[in-house]
């Protein structure tokens, strides 16, 4: 860690360090100072010879990008010359030079506050130490980061910070991963002089997710800046002055952002901690597993922290292309749903309507027997919204071998076409949205459908004042937008050129249209798509060789991979004539049309909606327990990594289907996950290129045949309750609390 | 010896042969045939004073004459087939082992609530249920549930 090396350098007695002048201030005997040369500044002689500097590596792989070669300036960090673009701060220059400056208030993705003073460094010819985070680097600046003055400045700042900070590290949830703890070990004094009483601050109630212990707050204002800049809610603020200064909501108010969990991560001390995680575990007991999230179609990169067989918490992982370093509250706090309502044994519904646990052998035999009695065209398979590509592949292979091709993935609209990848992907890519200067959201509420995409749009709108037009039911946005209308007819008006937004669309350099996946359930899908086709024909800037601004925002983790694998229903009336339905984690499929005598197999991990119609239950695994491939809405393929063992007698999805195929006598030709993947390679080779975004080859939508007229039916709301969208989040108590307290009414 | 025979004949006459035989069995005379310790105790009992009977029915005898000193107090356990020293309750323990001359009854009268818990004999070797298992032991009945997930419980629907 950068901080560790910094600490070792800080602690190293540096006889070669240079003191500029023998300032009489430092002649005072001050036992508080633990750096011995400060007692005798005369002894620390100025090093005459320039030391032979070892090559330094930038902190955290920091790279410099020079937009304009003329703007390069050179500064010296501890005598080491480094070239940086104009406008960088001293702190950034230091990190390029490989020096990690201690900081509390500075955060890469937030505006600069400069109020913690921890990042003080010495700059030659400057009378005082300067706050490096707020000071722009100037050409030829000589920055010194480990001189006695800089060290003493940090020590002094640390002493002031610790003055009003409670000594409750042993009972603090941040203990072990606390910036203040680490930095006071590295830069703080070895004793305190403070004998008065510490101030205390009343705790605030920020809702069911964020726990506050405001006495621990050091007023870095990172949370205030995060809330107003990234989350886009003006909930938090700074009240009072001096020692009465405190962070709060002014009047008691819950933090109603879907990104509120991130303030836990950015808080450098234990003032804001996770309420569900409070007093549950220490961070050094946890095993981190770097995996991805499946609660929405974004595929945020996460780290699952587990202790033994239990998932203790979920924290974000840096991925600049997808989620930067934030995750949504649903991603972060759904983990208690992984432990509740789990299906742990195979079960068969008896004649009396009760389920009773049976062995795998019996359960598979019963299903195989029924499967051989139904006609192939009466077999239907539905993959759930959390299914991985491997299990969908084996489900499709298995049912195809049984003679049926009625397999689809739930949530994929009736009229969604899988023929062209550009017709169902976010072609601009999530990070590409930052280049857009005009957005048109059609029937989508990204704030609840894909929080990280919404955060990206907000970032763009904030940075470039991009125009946002929205067509759909009234909804909450956390950025400026124009509500253009509620029906597809508005789209037709924009195409005609009568609408004021069409001028904005035509003058934009990189316009982006985002279509919600909900429109593929509408009767007039073909008409809307042909409208969009004409739009892209009219506005030439929409699709250029460099830019593809026509996007579909998917809802569920399984959708993109399912479409890549071709899980498309063969006939429209699959359910009405079905005699055998295989639900692979499908809970939100409408089974009302299903005949009463149909046999339903539910293979899933939670006792959710799907089991109530099931005749046989096969227990399977959740994303934290299996290795599975998922493709996110922009076409980036990622894999989950098992963090905890499976529960009870549950098995991985593809293994269940492989076993069932053998009992049915149509053995699938793969015995390992790599076998399934080599089968996937034949169908959709892009699903094997992990952590890569495979863009669509052709741009634009497929021209639909027989495009009718758009109807006047308004666009619907696709996600009713942000906090409860799938089996895992519906089983979660925390999510239930959130939807009771915070859900948008 | 003759008085013993006389007493036996007298009680047969008083109680009848059947109830005498039942009493013989209850008093453990049948066990005497296979258990020499019990037989010896019974022989000891002849002419001894019954000092007291405790709450579980153990009889405490004393014989000061014609007995070796140190063997003049003894107990005849209530249980005739399964007896051990731990069946002696604490109040009688002192008397029996010459720690005190107060009998158990006297001690109980002195301080009736002296012993908070009722005396329990040692059940070692009497079966798994009597074996002490520490808190984390798998046979401890009050075990913690280490299952870290909650299973779905099927309920009747439709």
Coordinates of C-alpha atoms in Angstrom, one line a residue, chain B residues 2-157:
Chain B
X2 CA -31.6 -68.0 67.5
X3 CA -33.3 -64.6 68.0
X4 CA -33.0 -63.9 64.3
X5 CA -34.7 -67.1 63.4
X6 CA -37.4 -66.4 66.0
X7 CA -38.0 -62.9 64.6
X8 CA -38.3 -64.3 61.1
X9 CA -40.8 -66.9 62.1
X10 CA -42.7 -64.2 64.1
X11 CA -43.0 -61.9 61.1
X12 CA -44.0 -64.8 58.8
X13 CA -46.8 -65.5 61.2
X14 CA -47.8 -61.9 61.4
X15 CA -47.7 -60.9 57.7
X16 CA -48.2 -64.1 55.9
X17 CA -45.8 -65.8 53.6
X18 CA -46.4 -63.7 50.5
X19 CA -45.9 -60.3 52.0
X20 CA -42.9 -61.6 54.0
X21 CA -41.3 -62.8 50.7
X22 CA -42.0 -59.4 49.1
X23 CA -40.5 -57.6 52.1
X24 CA -37.5 -59.9 51.9
X25 CA -37.0 -58.9 48.3
X26 CA -37.5 -55.1 49.0
X27 CA -35.1 -55.2 51.9
X28 CA -32.5 -56.7 49.6
X29 CA -32.1 -60.1 51.2
X30 CA -32.4 -61.7 47.8
X31 CA -29.6 -59.5 46.4
X32 CA -27.5 -60.7 49.4
X33 CA -27.3 -64.1 47.7
X34 CA -25.2 -62.6 44.9
X35 CA -23.8 -59.5 46.6
X36 CA -21.4 -60.2 49.4
X37 CA -21.1 -56.5 50.4
X38 CA -24.8 -56.3 51.0
X39 CA -24.8 -59.5 52.9
X40 CA -22.0 -58.3 55.1
X41 CA -23.9 -55.1 55.8
X42 CA -27.0 -57.0 56.7
X43 CA -25.0 -59.2 59.1
X44 CA -23.5 -56.0 60.5
X45 CA -26.9 -54.5 61.0
X46 CA -27.8 -57.2 63.6
X47 CA -27.8 -55.5 67.0
X48 CA -26.8 -52.1 65.6
X49 CA -28.7 -48.9 66.3
X50 CA -30.5 -47.2 63.4
X51 CA -29.4 -43.6 63.8
X52 CA -31.4 -42.1 61.0
X53 CA -32.8 -42.4 57.5
X54 CA -32.2 -39.7 55.0
X55 CA -34.5 -38.3 52.4
X56 CA -33.6 -40.9 49.8
X57 CA -34.0 -43.8 52.2
X58 CA -30.4 -44.6 53.0
X59 CA -30.2 -46.1 56.5
X60 CA -27.4 -45.0 58.8
X61 CA -26.3 -47.5 61.5
X62 CA -24.1 -47.2 64.5
X63 CA -22.8 -50.0 66.8
X64 CA -20.4 -48.9 69.5
X65 CA -19.8 -52.2 71.2
X66 CA -18.1 -55.3 69.8
X67 CA -17.1 -53.4 66.7
X68 CA -13.7 -52.3 65.6
X69 CA -13.4 -48.5 66.2
X70 CA -13.6 -46.7 62.9
X71 CA -16.0 -49.3 61.5
X72 CA -18.8 -48.4 63.9
X73 CA -20.8 -46.2 61.5
X74 CA -22.1 -47.4 58.2
X75 CA -24.8 -46.9 55.7
X76 CA -27.2 -49.3 54.1
X77 CA -28.1 -47.8 50.8
X78 CA -31.7 -47.5 49.8
X79 CA -30.9 -48.9 46.4
X80 CA -30.0 -52.5 46.8
X81 CA -28.6 -53.3 43.4
X82 CA -27.1 -50.0 42.2
X83 CA -25.5 -48.2 45.1
X84 CA -22.4 -46.0 45.4
X85 CA -21.0 -43.6 47.8
X86 CA -22.2 -40.5 46.0
X87 CA -25.7 -41.4 47.0
X88 CA -25.0 -40.2 50.5
X89 CA -26.3 -36.6 50.8
X90 CA -24.0 -33.9 52.1
X91 CA -25.7 -33.6 55.5
X92 CA -25.0 -37.2 56.3
X93 CA -21.6 -37.3 54.8
X94 CA -20.0 -35.6 57.8
X95 CA -21.5 -38.0 60.3
X96 CA -20.7 -41.1 58.2
X97 CA -17.0 -40.1 57.8
X98 CA -16.5 -39.1 61.4
X99 CA -16.1 -35.4 60.5
X100 CA -18.9 -34.5 63.0
X101 CA -20.9 -36.3 65.6
X102 CA -24.1 -34.5 64.5
X103 CA -26.3 -36.7 62.5
X104 CA -27.7 -35.5 59.2
X105 CA -31.1 -34.9 60.7
X106 CA -29.5 -32.6 63.3
X107 CA -27.6 -30.7 60.7
X108 CA -30.7 -30.2 58.7
X109 CA -32.4 -28.9 61.7
X110 CA -29.6 -26.5 62.4
X111 CA -29.7 -24.8 59.0
X112 CA -32.5 -26.2 56.9
X113 CA -31.6 -24.1 53.8
X114 CA -27.9 -24.8 54.0
X115 CA -27.6 -26.5 50.7
X116 CA -28.9 -24.4 47.8
X117 CA -29.1 -27.3 45.3
X118 CA -30.5 -30.7 45.9
X119 CA -27.8 -33.3 46.2
X120 CA -27.5 -35.4 43.0
X121 CA -25.7 -38.6 42.9
X122 CA -22.9 -39.2 40.4
X123 CA -24.3 -40.8 37.3
X124 CA -20.9 -41.6 35.6
X125 CA -21.2 -44.6 33.4
X126 CA -24.9 -44.6 33.5
X127 CA -25.5 -43.7 29.8
X128 CA -24.8 -40.9 27.4
X129 CA -27.4 -38.6 28.8
X130 CA -25.5 -38.4 32.1
X131 CA -22.2 -37.6 30.5
X132 CA -21.2 -34.0 30.8
X133 CA -20.5 -32.3 27.4
X134 CA -19.1 -28.9 27.3
X135 CA -20.9 -26.1 25.5
X136 CA -19.4 -26.5 22.1
X137 CA -19.5 -30.3 22.2
X138 CA -21.6 -31.9 19.5
X139 CA -23.5 -34.0 22.0
X140 CA -24.4 -31.0 24.2
X141 CA -28.1 -30.6 23.9
X142 CA -28.0 -26.8 24.2
X143 CA -25.9 -26.5 21.1
X144 CA -25.7 -23.3 19.0
X145 CA -27.1 -23.4 15.6
X146 CA -24.2 -22.6 13.3
X147 CA -26.3 -22.7 10.1
X148 CA -25.8 -19.3 8.6
X149 CA -28.8 -19.4 6.3
X150 CA -32.4 -19.8 6.8
X151 CA -34.2 -22.4 4.7
X152 CA -37.5 -21.7 3.0
X153 CA -40.3 -23.5 4.8
X154 CA -42.8 -25.0 2.5
X155 CA -46.4 -24.0 3.2
X156 CA -49.5 -25.4 1.6
X157 CA -50.7 -23.3 -1.2

